[in-house]
XYZ file of N, CA and C in Angstrom:
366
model
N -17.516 -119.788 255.932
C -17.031 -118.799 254.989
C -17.577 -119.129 253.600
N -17.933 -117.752 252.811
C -18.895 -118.131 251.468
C -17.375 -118.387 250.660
N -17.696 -118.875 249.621
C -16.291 -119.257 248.723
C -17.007 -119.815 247.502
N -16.841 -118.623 246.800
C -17.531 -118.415 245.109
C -16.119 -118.521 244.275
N -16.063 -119.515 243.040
C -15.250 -119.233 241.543
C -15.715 -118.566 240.797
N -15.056 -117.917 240.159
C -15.222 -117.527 238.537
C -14.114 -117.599 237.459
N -14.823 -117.878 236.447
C -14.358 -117.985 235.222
C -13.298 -119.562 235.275
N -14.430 -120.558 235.801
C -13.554 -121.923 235.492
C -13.679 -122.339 234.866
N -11.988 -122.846 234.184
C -11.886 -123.843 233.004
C -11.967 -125.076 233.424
N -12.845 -125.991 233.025
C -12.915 -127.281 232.982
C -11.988 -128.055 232.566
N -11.011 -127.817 231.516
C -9.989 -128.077 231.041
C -8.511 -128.328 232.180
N -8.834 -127.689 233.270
C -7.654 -127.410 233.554
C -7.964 -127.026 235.414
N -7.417 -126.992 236.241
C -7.408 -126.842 237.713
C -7.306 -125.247 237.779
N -8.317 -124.485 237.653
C -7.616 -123.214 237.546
C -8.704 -121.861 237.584
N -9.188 -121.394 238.216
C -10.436 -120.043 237.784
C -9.666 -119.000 237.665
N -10.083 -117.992 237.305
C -9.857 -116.513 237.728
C -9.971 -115.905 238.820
N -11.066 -116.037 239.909
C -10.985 -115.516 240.659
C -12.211 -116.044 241.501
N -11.717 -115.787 242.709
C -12.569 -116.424 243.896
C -12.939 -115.403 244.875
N -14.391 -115.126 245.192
C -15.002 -114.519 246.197
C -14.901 -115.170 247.346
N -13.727 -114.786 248.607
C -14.171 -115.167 249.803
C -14.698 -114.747 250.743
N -15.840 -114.882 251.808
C -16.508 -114.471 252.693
C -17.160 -113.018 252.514
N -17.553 -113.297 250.974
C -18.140 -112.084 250.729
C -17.757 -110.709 250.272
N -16.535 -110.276 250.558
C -16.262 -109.383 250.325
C -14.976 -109.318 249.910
N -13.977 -110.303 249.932
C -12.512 -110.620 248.666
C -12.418 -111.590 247.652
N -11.657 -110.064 247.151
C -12.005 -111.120 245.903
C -10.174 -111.471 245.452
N -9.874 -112.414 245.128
C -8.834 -113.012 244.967
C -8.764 -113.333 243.388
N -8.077 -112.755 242.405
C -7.780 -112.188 241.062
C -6.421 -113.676 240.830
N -6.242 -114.389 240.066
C -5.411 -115.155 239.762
C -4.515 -114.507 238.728
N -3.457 -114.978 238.556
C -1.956 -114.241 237.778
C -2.581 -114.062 236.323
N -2.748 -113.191 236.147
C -3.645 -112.478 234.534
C -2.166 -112.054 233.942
N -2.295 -112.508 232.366
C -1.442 -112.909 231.638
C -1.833 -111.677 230.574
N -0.561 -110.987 229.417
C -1.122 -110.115 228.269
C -2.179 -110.902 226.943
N -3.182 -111.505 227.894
C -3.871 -111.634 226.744
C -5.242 -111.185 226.058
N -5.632 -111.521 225.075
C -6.940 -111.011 224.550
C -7.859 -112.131 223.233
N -8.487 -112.471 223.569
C -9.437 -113.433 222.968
C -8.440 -114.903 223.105
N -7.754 -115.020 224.094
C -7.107 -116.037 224.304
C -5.516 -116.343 223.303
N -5.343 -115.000 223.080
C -4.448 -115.515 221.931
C -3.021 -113.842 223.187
N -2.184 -114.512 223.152
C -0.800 -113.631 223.748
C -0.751 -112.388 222.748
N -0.846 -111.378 223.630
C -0.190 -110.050 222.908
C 1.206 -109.646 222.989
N 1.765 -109.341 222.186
C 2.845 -108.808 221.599
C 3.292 -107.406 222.318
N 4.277 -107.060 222.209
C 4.072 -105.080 222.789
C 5.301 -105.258 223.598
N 5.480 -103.829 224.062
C 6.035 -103.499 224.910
C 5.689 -103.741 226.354
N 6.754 -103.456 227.218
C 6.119 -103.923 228.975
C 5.137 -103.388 229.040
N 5.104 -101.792 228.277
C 3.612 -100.832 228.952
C 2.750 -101.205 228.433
N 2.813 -101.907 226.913
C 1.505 -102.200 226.551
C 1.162 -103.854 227.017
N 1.666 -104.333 227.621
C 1.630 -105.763 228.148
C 0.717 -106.052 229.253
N 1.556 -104.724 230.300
C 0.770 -104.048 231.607
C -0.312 -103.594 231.565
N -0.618 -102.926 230.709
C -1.671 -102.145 230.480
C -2.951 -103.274 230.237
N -2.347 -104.196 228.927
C -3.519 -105.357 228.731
C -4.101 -106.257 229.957
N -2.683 -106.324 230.553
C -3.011 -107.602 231.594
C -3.977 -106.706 233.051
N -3.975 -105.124 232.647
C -5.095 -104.612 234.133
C -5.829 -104.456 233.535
N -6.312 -104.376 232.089
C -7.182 -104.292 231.777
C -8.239 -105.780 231.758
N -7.518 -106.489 232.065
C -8.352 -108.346 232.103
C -8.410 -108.523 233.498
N -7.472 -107.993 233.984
C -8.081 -108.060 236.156
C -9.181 -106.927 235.925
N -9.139 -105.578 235.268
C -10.538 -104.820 235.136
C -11.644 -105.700 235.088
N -12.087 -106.384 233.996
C -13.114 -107.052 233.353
C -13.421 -108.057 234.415
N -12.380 -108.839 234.855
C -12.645 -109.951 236.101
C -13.141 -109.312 237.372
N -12.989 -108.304 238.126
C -13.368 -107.571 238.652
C -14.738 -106.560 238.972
N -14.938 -106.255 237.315
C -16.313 -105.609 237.968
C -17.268 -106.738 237.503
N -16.991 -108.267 236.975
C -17.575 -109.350 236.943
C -18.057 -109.627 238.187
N -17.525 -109.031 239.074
C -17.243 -109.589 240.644
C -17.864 -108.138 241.330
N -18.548 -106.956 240.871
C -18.627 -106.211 241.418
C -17.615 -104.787 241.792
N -16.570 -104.914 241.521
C -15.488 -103.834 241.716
C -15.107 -103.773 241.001
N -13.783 -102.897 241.079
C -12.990 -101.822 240.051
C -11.493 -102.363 240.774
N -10.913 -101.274 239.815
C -9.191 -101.472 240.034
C -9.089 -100.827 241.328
N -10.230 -99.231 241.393
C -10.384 -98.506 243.147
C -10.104 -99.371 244.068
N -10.638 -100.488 243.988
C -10.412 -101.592 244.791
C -9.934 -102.573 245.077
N -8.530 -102.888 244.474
C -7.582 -103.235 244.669
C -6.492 -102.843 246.046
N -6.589 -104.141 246.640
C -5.934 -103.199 248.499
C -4.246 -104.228 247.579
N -4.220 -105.042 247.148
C -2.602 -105.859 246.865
C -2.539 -106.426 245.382
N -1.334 -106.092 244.997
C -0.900 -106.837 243.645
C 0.330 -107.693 244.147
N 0.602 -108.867 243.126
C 1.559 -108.984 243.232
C 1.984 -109.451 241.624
N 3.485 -109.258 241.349
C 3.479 -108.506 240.643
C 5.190 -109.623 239.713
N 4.568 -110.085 238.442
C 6.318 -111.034 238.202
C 6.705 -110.318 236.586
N 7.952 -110.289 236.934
C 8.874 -109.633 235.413
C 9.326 -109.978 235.051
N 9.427 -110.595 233.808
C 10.549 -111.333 232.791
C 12.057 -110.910 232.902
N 11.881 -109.532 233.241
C 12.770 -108.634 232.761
C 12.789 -106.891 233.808
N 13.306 -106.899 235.090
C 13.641 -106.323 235.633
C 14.135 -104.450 235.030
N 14.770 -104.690 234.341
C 15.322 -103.594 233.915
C 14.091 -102.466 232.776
N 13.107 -103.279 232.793
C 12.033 -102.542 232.307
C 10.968 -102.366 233.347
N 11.712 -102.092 234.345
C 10.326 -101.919 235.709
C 10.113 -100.672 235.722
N 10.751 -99.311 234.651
C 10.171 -98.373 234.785
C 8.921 -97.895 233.783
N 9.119 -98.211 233.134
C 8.293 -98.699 231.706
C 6.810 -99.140 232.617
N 7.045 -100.549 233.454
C 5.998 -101.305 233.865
C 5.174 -100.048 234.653
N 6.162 -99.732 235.823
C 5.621 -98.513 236.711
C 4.919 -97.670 235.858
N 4.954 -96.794 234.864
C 4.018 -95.858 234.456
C 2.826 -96.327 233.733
N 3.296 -97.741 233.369
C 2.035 -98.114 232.889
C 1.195 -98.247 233.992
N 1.158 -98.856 235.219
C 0.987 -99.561 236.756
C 0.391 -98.504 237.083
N 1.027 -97.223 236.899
C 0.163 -95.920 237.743
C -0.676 -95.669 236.705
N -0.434 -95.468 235.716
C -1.127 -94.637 234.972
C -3.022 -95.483 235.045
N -2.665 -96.723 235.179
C -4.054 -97.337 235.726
C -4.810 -97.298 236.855
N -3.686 -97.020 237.704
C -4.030 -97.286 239.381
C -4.490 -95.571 239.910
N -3.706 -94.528 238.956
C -3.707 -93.034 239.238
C -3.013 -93.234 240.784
N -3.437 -92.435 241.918
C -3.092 -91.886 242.811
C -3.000 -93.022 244.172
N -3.865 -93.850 243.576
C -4.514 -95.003 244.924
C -3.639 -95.805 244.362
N -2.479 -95.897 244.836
C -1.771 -97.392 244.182
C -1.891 -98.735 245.595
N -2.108 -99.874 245.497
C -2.376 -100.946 246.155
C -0.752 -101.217 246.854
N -0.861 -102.248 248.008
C 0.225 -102.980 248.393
C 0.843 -103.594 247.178
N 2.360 -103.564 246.948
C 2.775 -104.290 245.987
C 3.997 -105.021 245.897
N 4.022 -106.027 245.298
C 5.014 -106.712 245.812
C 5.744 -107.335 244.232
N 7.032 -106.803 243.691
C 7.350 -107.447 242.059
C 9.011 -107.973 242.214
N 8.550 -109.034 241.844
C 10.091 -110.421 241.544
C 10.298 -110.673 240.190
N 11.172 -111.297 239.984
C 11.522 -111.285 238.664
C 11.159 -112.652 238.230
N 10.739 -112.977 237.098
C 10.397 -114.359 237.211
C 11.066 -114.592 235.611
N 10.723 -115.834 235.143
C 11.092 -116.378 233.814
C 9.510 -117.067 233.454
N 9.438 -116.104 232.515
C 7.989 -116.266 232.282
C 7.664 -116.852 230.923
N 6.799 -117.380 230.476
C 7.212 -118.172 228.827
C 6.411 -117.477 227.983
N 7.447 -116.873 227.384
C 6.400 -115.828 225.838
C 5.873 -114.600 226.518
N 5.821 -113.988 227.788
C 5.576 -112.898 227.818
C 6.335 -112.060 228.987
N 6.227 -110.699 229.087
C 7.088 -109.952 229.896
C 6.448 -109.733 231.949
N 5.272 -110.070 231.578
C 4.597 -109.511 232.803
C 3.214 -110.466 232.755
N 3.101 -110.591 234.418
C 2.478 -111.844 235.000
C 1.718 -110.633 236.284
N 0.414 -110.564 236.693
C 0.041 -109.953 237.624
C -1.469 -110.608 238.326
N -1.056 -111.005 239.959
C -2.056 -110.988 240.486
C -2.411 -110.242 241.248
N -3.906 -110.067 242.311
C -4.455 -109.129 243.211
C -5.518 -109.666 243.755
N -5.324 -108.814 245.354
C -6.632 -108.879 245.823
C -7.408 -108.011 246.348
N -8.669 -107.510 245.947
C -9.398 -106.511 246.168
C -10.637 -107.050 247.210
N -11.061 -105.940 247.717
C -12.257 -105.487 248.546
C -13.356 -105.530 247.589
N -14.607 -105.759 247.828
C -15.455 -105.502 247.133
C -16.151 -104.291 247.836
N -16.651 -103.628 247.279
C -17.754 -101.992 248.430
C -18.514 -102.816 249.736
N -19.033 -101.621 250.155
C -20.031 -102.595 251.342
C -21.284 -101.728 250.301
N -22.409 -102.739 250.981
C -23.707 -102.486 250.024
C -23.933 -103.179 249.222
């Protein structure tokens, strides 16, 4: 089985995401951030940041959010899972992935999201 990293920190035990056997790609828990520094916001704008950094990791890797078959999915804060949801679709549109969201205690931010996508054939 082929088994590619990306985006490893040397610093630390940890990549972004791993190509296995070619065609999955395995997305690690993407956090609201941007130039390494935590964003601020609401759940939707939290959500929104953190698919927009599985975006970027992703078509690094060849794909899109289209291609996302599973998320899984952690909340600081439960009672804003509707908030999260429209942000969640409003990215995903119509094709929403397997999903799976727990509540977690998360430090300094509201929303924690991993996934694993298909890459195309070709």
């Amino acid at each position: 089985m082929e088994f590619s990293r990306m985006g490893v920190a040397p610093e630390r035990p940890y990549v972004s995401a791993v190509i296995a056997d070619g065609r999955f790609v395995f997305v690690s828990g993407q956090t609201p951030t941007r130039d390494g520094k935590m964003l601020d916001g609401s759940i939707g704008d939290q959500t929104s940041a953190v698919l927009q950094n599985i975006a970027a990791i992703l078509d690094s890797a060849g794909a899109g959010l289209q291609d996302v078959v599973r998320c899984g999915v952690f909340l600081a804060d439960l009672s804003q899972l509707a908030e999260f949801n429209a942000a969640y679709t409003a990215a995903f549109g119509a094709r929403l992935p397997a999903r799976t969201t727990v509540g977690a205690s998360l430090p300094g931010y509201g929303v924690e999201i991993d996934c694993i996508a298909l890459l195309p054939r070709g």
